[in-house]
Coordinates of C-alpha atoms and ligand atoms in Angstrom, one line a residue:
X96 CA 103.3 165.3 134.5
X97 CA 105.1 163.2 137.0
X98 CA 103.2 159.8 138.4
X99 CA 104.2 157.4 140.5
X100 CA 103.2 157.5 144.5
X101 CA 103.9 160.9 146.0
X102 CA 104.3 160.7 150.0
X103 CA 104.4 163.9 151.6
X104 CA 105.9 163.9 154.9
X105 CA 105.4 166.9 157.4
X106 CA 107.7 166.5 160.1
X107 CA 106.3 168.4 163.1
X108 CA 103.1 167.1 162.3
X109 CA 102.0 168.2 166.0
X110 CA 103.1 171.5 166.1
X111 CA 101.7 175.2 165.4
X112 CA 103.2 175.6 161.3
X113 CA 102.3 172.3 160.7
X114 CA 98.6 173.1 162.0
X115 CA 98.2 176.6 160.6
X116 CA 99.9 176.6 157.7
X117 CA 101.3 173.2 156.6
X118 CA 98.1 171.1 156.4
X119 CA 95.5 174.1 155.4
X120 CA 97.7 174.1 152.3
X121 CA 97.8 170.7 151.8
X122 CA 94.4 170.4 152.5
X123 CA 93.6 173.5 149.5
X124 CA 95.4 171.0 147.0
X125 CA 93.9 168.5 147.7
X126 CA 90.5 169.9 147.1
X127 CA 91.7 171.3 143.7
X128 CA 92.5 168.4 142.7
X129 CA 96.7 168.7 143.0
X130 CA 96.8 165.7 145.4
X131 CA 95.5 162.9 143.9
X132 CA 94.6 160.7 146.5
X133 CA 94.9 157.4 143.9
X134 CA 98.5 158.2 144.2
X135 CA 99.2 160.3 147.3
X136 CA 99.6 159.8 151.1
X137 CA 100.2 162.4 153.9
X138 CA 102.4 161.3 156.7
X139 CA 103.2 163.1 159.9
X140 CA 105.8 162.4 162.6
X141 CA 106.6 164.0 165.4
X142 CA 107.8 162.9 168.9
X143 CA 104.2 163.0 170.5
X144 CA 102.6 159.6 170.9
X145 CA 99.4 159.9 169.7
X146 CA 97.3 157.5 167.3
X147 CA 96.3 158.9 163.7
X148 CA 92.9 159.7 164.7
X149 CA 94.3 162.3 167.4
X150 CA 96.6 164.0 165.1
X151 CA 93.5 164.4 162.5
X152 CA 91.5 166.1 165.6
X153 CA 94.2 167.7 166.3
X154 CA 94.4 169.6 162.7
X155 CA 90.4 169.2 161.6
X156 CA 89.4 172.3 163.4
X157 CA 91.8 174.7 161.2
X158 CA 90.1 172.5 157.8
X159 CA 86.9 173.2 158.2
X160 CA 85.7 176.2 156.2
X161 CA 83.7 177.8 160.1
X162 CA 80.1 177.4 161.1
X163 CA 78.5 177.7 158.5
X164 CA 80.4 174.3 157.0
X165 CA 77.9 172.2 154.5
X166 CA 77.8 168.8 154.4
X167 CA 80.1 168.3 151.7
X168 CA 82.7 170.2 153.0
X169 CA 82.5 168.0 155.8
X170 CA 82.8 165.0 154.0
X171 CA 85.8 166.9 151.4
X172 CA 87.8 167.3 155.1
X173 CA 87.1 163.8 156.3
X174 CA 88.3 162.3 153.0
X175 CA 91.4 164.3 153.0
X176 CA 92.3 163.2 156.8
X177 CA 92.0 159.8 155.6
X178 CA 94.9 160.2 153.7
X179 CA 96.6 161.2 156.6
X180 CA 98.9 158.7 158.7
X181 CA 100.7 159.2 161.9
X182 CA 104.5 158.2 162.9
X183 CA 105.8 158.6 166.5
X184 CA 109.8 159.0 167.1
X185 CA 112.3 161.6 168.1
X186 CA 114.5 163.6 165.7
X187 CA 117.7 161.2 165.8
X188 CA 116.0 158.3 166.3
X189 CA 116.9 155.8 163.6
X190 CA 114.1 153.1 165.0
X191 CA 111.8 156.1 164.5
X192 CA 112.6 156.6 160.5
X193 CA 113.1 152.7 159.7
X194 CA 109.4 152.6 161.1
X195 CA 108.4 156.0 158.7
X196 CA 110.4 154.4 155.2
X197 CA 108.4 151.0 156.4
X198 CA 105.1 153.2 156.5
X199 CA 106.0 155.2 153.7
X200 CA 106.9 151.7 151.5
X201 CA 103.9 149.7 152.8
X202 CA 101.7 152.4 151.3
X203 CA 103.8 153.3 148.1
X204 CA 103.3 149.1 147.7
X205 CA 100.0 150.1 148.5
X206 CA 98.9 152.3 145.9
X207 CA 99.9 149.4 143.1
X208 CA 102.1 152.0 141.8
X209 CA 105.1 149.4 141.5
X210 CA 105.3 150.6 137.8
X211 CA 106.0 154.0 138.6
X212 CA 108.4 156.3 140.3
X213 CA 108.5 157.2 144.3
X214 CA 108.1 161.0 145.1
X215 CA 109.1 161.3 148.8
X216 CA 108.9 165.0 149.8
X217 CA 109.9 165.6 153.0
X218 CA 108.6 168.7 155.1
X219 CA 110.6 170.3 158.2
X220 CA 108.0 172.3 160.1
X221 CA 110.5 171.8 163.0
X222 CA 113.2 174.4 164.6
X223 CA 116.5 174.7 163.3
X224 CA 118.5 173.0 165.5
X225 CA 117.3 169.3 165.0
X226 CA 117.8 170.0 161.0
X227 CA 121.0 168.5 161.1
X228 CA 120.2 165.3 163.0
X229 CA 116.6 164.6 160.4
X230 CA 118.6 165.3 157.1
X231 CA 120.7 162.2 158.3
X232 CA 117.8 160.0 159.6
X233 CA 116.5 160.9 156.2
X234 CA 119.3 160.3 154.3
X235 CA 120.0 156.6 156.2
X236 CA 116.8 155.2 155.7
X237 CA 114.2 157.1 154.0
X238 CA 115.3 157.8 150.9
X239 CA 112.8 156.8 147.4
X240 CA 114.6 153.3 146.4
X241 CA 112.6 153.1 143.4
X242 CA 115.0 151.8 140.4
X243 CA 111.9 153.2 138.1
X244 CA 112.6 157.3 139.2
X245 CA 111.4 159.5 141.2
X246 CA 113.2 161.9 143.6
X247 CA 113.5 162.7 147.5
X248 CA 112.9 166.3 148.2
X249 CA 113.1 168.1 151.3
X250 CA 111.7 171.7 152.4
X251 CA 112.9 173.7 155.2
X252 CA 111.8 176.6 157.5
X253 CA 113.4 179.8 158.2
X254 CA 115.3 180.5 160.4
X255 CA 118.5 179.0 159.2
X256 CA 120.6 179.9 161.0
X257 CA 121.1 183.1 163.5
X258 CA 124.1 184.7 161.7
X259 CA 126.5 184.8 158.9
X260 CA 128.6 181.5 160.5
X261 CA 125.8 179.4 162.1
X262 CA 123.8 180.0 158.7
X263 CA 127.0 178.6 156.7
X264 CA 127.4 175.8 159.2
X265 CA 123.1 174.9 158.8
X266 CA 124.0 174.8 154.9
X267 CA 127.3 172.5 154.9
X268 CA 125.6 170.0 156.7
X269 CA 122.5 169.9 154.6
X270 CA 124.5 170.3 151.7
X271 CA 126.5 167.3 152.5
X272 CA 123.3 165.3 152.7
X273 CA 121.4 166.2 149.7
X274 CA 121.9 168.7 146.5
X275 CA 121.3 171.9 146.1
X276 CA 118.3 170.4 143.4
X277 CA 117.1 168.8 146.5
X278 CA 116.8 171.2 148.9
X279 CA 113.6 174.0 149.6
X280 CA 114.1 177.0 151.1
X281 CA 110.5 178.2 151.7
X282 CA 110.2 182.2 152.4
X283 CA 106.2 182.3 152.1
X284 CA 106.4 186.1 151.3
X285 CA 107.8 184.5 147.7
X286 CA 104.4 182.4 147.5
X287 CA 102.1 185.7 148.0
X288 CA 100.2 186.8 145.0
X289 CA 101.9 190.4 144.5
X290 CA 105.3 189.4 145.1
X291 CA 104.9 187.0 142.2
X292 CA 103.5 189.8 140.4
X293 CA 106.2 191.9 140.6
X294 CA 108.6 190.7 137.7
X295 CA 105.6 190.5 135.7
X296 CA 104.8 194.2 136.3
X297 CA 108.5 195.3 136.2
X298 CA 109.3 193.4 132.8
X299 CA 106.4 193.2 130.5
X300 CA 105.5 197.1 131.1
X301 CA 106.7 199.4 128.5
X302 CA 106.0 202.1 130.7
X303 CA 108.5 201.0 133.9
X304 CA 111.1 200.1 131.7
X305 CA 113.0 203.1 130.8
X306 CA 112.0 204.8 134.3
X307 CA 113.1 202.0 137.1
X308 CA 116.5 203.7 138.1
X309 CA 118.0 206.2 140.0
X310 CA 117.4 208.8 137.4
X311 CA 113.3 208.6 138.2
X312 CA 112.9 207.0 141.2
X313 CA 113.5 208.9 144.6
X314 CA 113.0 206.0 146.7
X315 CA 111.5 202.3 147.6
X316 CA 110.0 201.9 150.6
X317 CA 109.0 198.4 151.7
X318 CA 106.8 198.6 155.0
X319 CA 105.7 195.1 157.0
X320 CA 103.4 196.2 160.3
X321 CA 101.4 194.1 162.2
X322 CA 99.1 195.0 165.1
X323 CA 99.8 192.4 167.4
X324 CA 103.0 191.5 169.5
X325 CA 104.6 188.5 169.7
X326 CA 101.9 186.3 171.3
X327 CA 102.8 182.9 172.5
X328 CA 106.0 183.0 170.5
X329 CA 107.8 185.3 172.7
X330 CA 110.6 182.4 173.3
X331 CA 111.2 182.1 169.6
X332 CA 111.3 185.6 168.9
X333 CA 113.0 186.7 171.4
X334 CA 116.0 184.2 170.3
X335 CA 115.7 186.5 166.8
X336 CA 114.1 189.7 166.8
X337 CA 112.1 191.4 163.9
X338 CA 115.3 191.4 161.6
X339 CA 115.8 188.2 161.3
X340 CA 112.0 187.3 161.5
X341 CA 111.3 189.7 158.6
X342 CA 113.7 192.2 157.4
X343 CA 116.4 189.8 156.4
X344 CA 114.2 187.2 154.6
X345 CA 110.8 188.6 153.7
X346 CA 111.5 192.2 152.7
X347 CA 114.6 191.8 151.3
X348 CA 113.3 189.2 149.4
X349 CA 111.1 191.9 148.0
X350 CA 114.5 194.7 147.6
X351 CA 116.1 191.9 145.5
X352 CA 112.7 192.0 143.2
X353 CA 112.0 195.0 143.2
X354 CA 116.1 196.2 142.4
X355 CA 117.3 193.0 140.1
X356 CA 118.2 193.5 136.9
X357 CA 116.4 191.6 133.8
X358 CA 117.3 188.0 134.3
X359 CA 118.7 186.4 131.0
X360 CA 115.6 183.7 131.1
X361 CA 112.7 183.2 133.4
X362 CA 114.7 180.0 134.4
X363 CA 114.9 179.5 138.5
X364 CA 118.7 180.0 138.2
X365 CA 118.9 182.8 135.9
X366 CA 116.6 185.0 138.0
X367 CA 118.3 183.9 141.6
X368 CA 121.5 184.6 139.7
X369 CA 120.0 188.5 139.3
X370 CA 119.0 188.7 142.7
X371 CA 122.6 187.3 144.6
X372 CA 124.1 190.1 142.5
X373 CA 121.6 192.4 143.9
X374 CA 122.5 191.6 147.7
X375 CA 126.4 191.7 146.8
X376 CA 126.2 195.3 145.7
X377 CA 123.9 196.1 148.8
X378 CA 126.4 198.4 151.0
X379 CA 127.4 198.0 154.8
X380 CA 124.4 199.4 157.1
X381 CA 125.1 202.5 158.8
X382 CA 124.2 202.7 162.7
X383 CA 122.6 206.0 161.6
X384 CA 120.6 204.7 159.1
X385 CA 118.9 202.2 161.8
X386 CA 116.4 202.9 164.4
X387 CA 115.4 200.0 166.4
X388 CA 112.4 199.6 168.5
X389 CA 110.3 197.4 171.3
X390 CA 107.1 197.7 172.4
X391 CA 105.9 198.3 176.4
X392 CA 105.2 195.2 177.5
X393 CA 107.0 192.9 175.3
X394 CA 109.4 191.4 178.4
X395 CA 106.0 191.0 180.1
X396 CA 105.9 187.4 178.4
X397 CA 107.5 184.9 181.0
X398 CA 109.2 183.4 178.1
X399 CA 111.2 186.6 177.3
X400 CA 113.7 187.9 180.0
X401 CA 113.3 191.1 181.8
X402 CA 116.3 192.8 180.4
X403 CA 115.6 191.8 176.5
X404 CA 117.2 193.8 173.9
X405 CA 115.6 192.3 171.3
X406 CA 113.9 194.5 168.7
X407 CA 110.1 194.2 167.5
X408 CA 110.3 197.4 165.4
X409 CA 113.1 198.5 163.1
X410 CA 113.1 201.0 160.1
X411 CA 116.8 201.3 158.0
X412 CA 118.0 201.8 155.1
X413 CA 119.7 200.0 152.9
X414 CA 121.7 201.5 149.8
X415 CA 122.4 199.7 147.2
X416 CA 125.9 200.3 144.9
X417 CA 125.5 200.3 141.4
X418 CA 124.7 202.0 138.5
X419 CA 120.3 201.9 138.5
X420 CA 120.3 202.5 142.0
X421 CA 123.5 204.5 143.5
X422 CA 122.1 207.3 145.5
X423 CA 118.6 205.9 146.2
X424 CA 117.5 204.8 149.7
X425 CA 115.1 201.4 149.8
X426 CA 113.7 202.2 153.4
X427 CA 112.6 199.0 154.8
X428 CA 110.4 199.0 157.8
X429 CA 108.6 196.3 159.5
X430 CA 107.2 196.0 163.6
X431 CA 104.9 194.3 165.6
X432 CA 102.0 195.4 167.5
X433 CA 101.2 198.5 165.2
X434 CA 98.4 200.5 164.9
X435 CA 97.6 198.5 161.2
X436 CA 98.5 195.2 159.5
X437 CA 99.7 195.7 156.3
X438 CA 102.4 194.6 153.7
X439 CA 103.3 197.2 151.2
X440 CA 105.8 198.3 148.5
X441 CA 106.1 202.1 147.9
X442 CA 108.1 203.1 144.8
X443 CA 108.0 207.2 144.8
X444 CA 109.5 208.9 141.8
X445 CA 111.2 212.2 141.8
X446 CA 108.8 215.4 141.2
X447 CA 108.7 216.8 137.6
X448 CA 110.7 219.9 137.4
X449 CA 109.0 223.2 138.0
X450 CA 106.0 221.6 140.0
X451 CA 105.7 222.1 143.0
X452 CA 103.3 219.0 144.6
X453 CA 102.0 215.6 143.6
X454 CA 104.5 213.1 142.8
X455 CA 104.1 210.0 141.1
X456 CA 104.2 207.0 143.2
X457 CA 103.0 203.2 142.3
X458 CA 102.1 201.2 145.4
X459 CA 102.0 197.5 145.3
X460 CA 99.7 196.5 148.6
X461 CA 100.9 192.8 149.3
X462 CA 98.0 192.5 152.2
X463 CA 95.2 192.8 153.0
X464 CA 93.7 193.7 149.8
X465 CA 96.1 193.1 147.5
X466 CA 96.1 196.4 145.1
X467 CA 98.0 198.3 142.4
X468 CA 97.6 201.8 142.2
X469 CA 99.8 204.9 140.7
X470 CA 99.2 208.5 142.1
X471 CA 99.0 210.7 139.0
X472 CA 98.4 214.5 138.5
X473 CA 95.6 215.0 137.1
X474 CA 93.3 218.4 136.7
X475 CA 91.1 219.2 138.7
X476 CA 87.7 218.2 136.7
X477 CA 85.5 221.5 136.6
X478 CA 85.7 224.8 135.1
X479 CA 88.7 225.9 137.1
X480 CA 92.2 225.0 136.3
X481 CA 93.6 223.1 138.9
X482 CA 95.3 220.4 139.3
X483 CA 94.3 217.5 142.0
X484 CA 96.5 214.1 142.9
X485 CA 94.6 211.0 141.7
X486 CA 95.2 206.9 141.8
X487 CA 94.8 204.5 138.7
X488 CA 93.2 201.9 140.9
X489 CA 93.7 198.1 140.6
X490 CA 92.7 196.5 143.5
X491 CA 92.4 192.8 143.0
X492 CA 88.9 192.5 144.6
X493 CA 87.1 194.6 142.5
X494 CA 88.6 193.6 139.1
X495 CA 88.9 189.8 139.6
X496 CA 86.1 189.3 141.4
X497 CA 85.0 185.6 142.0
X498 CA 88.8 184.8 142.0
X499 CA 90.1 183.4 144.9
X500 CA 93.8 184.2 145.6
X501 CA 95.8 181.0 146.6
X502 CA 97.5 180.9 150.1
X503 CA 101.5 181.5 150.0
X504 CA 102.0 178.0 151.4
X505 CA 99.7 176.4 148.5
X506 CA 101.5 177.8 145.8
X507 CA 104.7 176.5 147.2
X508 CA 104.4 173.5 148.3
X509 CA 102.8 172.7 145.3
X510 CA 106.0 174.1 143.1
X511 CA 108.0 171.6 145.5
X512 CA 106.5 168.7 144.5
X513 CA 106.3 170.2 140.6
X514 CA 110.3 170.5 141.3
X515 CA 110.3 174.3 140.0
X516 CA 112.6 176.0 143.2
X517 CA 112.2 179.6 141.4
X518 CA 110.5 181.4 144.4
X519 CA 113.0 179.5 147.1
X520 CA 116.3 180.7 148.5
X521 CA 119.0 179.5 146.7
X522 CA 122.1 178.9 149.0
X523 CA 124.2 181.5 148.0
X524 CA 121.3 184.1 147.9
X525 CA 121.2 182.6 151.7
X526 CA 124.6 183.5 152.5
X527 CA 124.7 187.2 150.7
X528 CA 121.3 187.7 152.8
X529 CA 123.0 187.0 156.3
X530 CA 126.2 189.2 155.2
X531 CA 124.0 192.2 155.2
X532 CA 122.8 192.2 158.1
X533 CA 125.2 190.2 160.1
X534 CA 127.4 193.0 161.8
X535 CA 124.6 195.3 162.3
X536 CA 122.8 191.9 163.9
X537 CA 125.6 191.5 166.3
X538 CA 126.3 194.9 167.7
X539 CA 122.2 194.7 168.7
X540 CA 123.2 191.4 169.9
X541 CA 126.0 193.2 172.2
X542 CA 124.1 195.8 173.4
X543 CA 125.9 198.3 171.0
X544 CA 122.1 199.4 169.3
X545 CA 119.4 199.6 171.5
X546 CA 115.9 199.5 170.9
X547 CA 113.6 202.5 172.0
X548 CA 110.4 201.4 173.7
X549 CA 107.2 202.5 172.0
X550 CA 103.4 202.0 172.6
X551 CA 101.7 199.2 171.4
X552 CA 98.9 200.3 168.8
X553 CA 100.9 203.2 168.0
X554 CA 102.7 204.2 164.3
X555 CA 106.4 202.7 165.8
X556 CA 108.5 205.2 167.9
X557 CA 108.3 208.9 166.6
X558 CA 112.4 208.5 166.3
X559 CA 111.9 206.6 163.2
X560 CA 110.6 209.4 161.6
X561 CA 113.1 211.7 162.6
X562 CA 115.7 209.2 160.6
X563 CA 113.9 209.8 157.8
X564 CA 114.2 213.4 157.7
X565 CA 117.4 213.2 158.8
X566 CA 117.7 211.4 155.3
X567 CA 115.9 214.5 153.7
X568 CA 112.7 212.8 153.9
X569 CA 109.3 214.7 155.9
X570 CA 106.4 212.1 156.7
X571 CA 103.4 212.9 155.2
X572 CA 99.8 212.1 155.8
X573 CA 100.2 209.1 157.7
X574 CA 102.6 206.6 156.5
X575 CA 104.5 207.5 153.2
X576 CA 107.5 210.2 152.7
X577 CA 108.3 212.7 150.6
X578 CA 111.4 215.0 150.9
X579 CA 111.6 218.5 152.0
X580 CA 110.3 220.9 149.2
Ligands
BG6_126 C1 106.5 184.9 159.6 C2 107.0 185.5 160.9 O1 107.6 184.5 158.8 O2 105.7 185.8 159.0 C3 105.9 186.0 161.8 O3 107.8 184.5 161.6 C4 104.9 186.9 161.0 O4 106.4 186.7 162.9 C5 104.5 186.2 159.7 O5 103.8 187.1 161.8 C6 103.8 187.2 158.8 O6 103.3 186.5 157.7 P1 102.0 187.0 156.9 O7 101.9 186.1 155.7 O8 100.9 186.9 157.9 O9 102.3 188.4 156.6

């Protein structure tokens, strides 16, 4: 293992991620024992003046484990704030990053780690547009100088960028800054439990192997619904739209795992390598193969204007070109303010020949409740001879009980300061990402595809089922398709 300080910096340190998400995680590794304080300090910066003790306030309430808190959790979050130290400045101010390396330095000296290397990770919880201007500031004066090692890492946030161009822009800039070695591109759906699961399950399964392909599989479905709108983040979203919020990173994060072929090693590379190809054989989406949606009340949000025609629902489908999946449809689906939150992956096989129902599907349930299950046919038990649908059941809380299942932003992070960028966006996979979707993005942008209002709490407007059949596909009981018998 690496030694030497570590200094993780959170940039943003005042704002929503950085409270929810960001210091929770930090906090989780720290209590297993991943942050070793004898080395380690936490820095935030952000343009609020406020004194270290404020931000820790600030952040304490989303550490501490509820009511029913003992008092040695109490002490556990106290410790870990302590580690915590607060920088003021503005996102191109150079004053403001001399004075972060000094704090940075002071406490690297500090830590009587002289012998060692300096870690310096630097976290942008922060929007887009100032990632430009901090990757410089960075690079001009807060850099690890230690001639024993070490490294300077830095993590961003989706989104980057709105389109195809602005996306490429984002990158050249960074990339002029710092390596591609260097640089994080956290998508948290790569940190969640399942979605690391799923090579696992694909590759080390005798039984998938020979049947993953067009041959035997009917078609994927990957399904995101939330039951509750935009709330408080109506300016952001309404700059993006459930596409770019979700489709385009998070579930087609999953297509690329779920479609990729074997990667040559289980090296970072070799697998991102698998999934570019992936998204360059992903075809041009049809306008009849989308069906876009908002719910009632969405422009009620004085940050969104009245005449939005930004989409909080969407269900397409995306076809990929080549020989294990020509011909099969990977429905992606994903809204907000749904009657259900859930995260799900629905891999439905064709039916056997001469039998009329029950197909064999596997379901991999991301959230809540992470499960496995495959429908089988099975008979009926009894005297008669029928035959009944059934589940092989592995639902995580049942089996591994007692286990507690790490948060997306714990496993990451910690992989970022480990250096292992296997479950981040490479560049390239970046760029193949936004050229999917980056017509279909800017003739919504134009007005050219227009959401249709639906209900909030509801299933999503009824037209998205009627694309699906349209496809040859009848809903069934609830929430998965099958086609027309
Ligand atoms: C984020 C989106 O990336 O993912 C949010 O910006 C969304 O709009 C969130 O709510 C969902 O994440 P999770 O882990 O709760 O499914």
């Amino acid at each position: 293992a690496e030694t030497g300080s570590l200094s993780i910096v959170l940039l943003g340190a005042s704002g929503d991620l950085a409270k929810k998400k960001t210091f929770p995680a930090l906090f989780n590794l720290y209590r297993q024992g991943f942050l070793n304080p004898d080395e380690g300090h936490i820095f935030g910066y952000a343009r609020t003046k406020i004194s270290d003790d404020e931000l820790r306030n600030h952040i304490r309430g989303n550490l501490v484990p509820g009511k029913g808190a003992s008092g040695e959790q109490l002490e556990e979050v106290s410790k870990f704030l302590q580690l915590i130290r607060y920088v003021s400045g503005s996102y191109d101010s150079e004053e403001g990053f001399q004075l972060l390396d000094k704090e940075i330095s002071k406490h690297e000296f500090s830590k009587n780690t002289k012998e060692g290397s300096s870690r310096r990770l630097f976290y942008l919880a922060l929007p887009p547009s100032v990632y430009p201007s901090v990757c410089k500031m960075i690079k001009n004066y807060c850099m690890n100088k230690s001639d024993l090692g070490g490294w300077t890492r830095i993590v961003v946030e989706k989104p980057f960028g709105k389109d195809l161009d602005s996306s490429e822009q984002l990158s050249a800039q960074i990339g002029e800054l710092f390596d591609e070695q260097q640089i994080y591109r956290i998508d948290h759906y790569l940190g969640k439990e399942l979605v690391q699961n799923l090579l696992v399950l694909r590759f080390a399964n005798r039984f998938f192997l020979p049947l993953w392909n067009r041959d035997n599989i009917d078609n994927v479905q990957i399904v995101f619904r939330e039951d509750f709108g935009t709330e408080g983040r109506g300016g952001y979203f309404d700059e993006y739209g459930i596409i770019r919020d979700i489709i385009q990173n998070h579930l087609l994060q999953i297509l690329c795992l779920i479609a990729m072929e074997k990667p040559i090693s289980l090296t970072p590379e070799h697998i991102r390598d698998e999934k570019v190809k992936v998204l360059q054989s992903v075809l041009p989406i049809e306008d009849e193969e989308v069906l876009l949606g908002q719910y009632d009340g969405y422009t009620d949000d004085p940050t969104v204007p009245d005449n939005s025609n930004t989409p909080t629902f969407a269900t397409m489908i995306l076809r990929i070109h080549n020989e294990r999946w020509e011909g099969v449809p990977f429905i992606l689906k994903a809204g907000k303010a749904l009657n259900s939150r859930k995260a799900e992956i629905r891999i439905q096989f064709k039916t056997v020949p001469g039998q009329k129902q029950g197909r064999n599907e596997i379901v991999i349930r991301l959230q809540p409740s992470e499960a496995i299950y495959m429908k089988v046919t099975v008979k009926q038990p009894g005297l008669e001879m029928s035959t009944i649908q059934s589940e092989l059941d592995l639902s995580y809380q049942q089996r591994y009980h007692g286990v507690t299942i790490p948060e997306a932003y714990e496993r990451l992070i910690l992989d970022t300061v480990r250096g292992d960028q296997q479950h981040f966006v490479r560049r390239d996979e970046l760029k193949a990402a936004w050229e999917i979707f980056t017509p279909l993005l800017h003739r919504i942008d134009n007005g050219e595809v227009k959401p249709i209002p639906y209900r909030p709490g509801s299933r999503g407007p009824e037209e998205a089922d009627q694309l699906l059949e349209r496809a040859g596909y009848v809903l069934t009981h609830g929430y998965s398709w099958v086609p027309p018998t």
